[in-house]
Coordinates of C-alpha atoms in Angstrom, one line a residue:
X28 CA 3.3 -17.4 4.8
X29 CA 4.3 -13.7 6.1
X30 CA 6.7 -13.3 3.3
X31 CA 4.3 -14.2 0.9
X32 CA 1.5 -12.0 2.2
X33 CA 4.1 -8.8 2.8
X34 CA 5.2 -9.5 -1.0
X35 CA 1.4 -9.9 -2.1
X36 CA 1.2 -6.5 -0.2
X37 CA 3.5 -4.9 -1.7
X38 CA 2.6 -6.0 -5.3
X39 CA -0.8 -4.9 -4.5
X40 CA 0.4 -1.0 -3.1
X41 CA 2.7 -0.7 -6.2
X42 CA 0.3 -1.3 -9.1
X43 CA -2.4 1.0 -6.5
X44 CA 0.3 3.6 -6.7
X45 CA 1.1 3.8 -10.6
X46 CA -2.9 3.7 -11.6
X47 CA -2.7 6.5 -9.2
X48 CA 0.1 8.0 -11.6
X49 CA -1.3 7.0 -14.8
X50 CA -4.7 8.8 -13.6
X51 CA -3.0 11.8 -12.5
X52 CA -0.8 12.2 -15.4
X53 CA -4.0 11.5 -17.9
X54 CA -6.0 14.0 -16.1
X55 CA -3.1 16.7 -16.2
X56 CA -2.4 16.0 -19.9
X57 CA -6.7 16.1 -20.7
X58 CA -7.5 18.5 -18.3
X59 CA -10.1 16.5 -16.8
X60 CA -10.6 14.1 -13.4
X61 CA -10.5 10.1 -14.0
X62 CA -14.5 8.8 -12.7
X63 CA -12.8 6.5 -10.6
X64 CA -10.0 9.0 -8.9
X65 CA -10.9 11.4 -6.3
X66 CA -7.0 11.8 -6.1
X67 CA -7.6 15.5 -7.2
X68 CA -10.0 16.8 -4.1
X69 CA -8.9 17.3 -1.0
X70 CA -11.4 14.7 0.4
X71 CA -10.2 12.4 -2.2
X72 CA -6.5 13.2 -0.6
X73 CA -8.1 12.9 2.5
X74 CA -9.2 9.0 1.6
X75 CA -6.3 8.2 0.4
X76 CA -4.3 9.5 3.4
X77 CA -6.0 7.2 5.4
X78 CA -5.9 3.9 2.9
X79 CA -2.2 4.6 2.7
X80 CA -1.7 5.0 6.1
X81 CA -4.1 1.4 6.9
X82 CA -1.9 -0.4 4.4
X83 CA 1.3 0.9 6.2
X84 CA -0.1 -0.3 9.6
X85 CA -1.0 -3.7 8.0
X86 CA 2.5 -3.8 6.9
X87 CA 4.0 -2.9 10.1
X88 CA 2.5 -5.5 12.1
X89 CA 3.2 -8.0 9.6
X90 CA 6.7 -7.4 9.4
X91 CA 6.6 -7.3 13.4
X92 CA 4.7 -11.1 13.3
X93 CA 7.2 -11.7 10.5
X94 CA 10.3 -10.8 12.7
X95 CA 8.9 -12.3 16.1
X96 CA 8.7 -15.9 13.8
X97 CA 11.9 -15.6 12.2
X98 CA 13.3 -14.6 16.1
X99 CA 11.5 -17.9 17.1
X100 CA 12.7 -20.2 14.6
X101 CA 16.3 -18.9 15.2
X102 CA 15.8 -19.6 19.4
X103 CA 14.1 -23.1 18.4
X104 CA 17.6 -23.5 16.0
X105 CA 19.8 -22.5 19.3

């Protein structure tokens, strides 16, 4: 259940992270800001500072729960 909510995670950050891209890159090639982007403010970097750095805490612990479950099973298997 951990793997599969890291990898939905994951999944999830990527596809974030290339609209990111794809809005950047559209708003350098047409000179203009994306509505729905604030990526090109400083409180817009600001905001997504803090979402990347919530989705990497959410990630930490659940490769921690991840890891203290796969350390379990292997004691159980001892």
């Amino acid at each position: 259940m951990c793997a599969n909510l890291c990898t939905h995670l994951i999944i999830r950050w990527r596809k974030r992270n290339e609209q990111l891209v794809e809005n950047l890159g559209d708003a350098i090639e047409n000179g203009t800001r994306d509505q729905h982007s604030d990526a090109l403010t400083v409180d817009g970097q600001k905001r997504k500072v803090e979402e990347s750095e919530h989705l990497l805490n959410q990630r930490r612990d659940l490769l921690m729960n991840y890891r203290n479950a796969m350390d379990d099973l292997i004691k159980t298997d001892l």
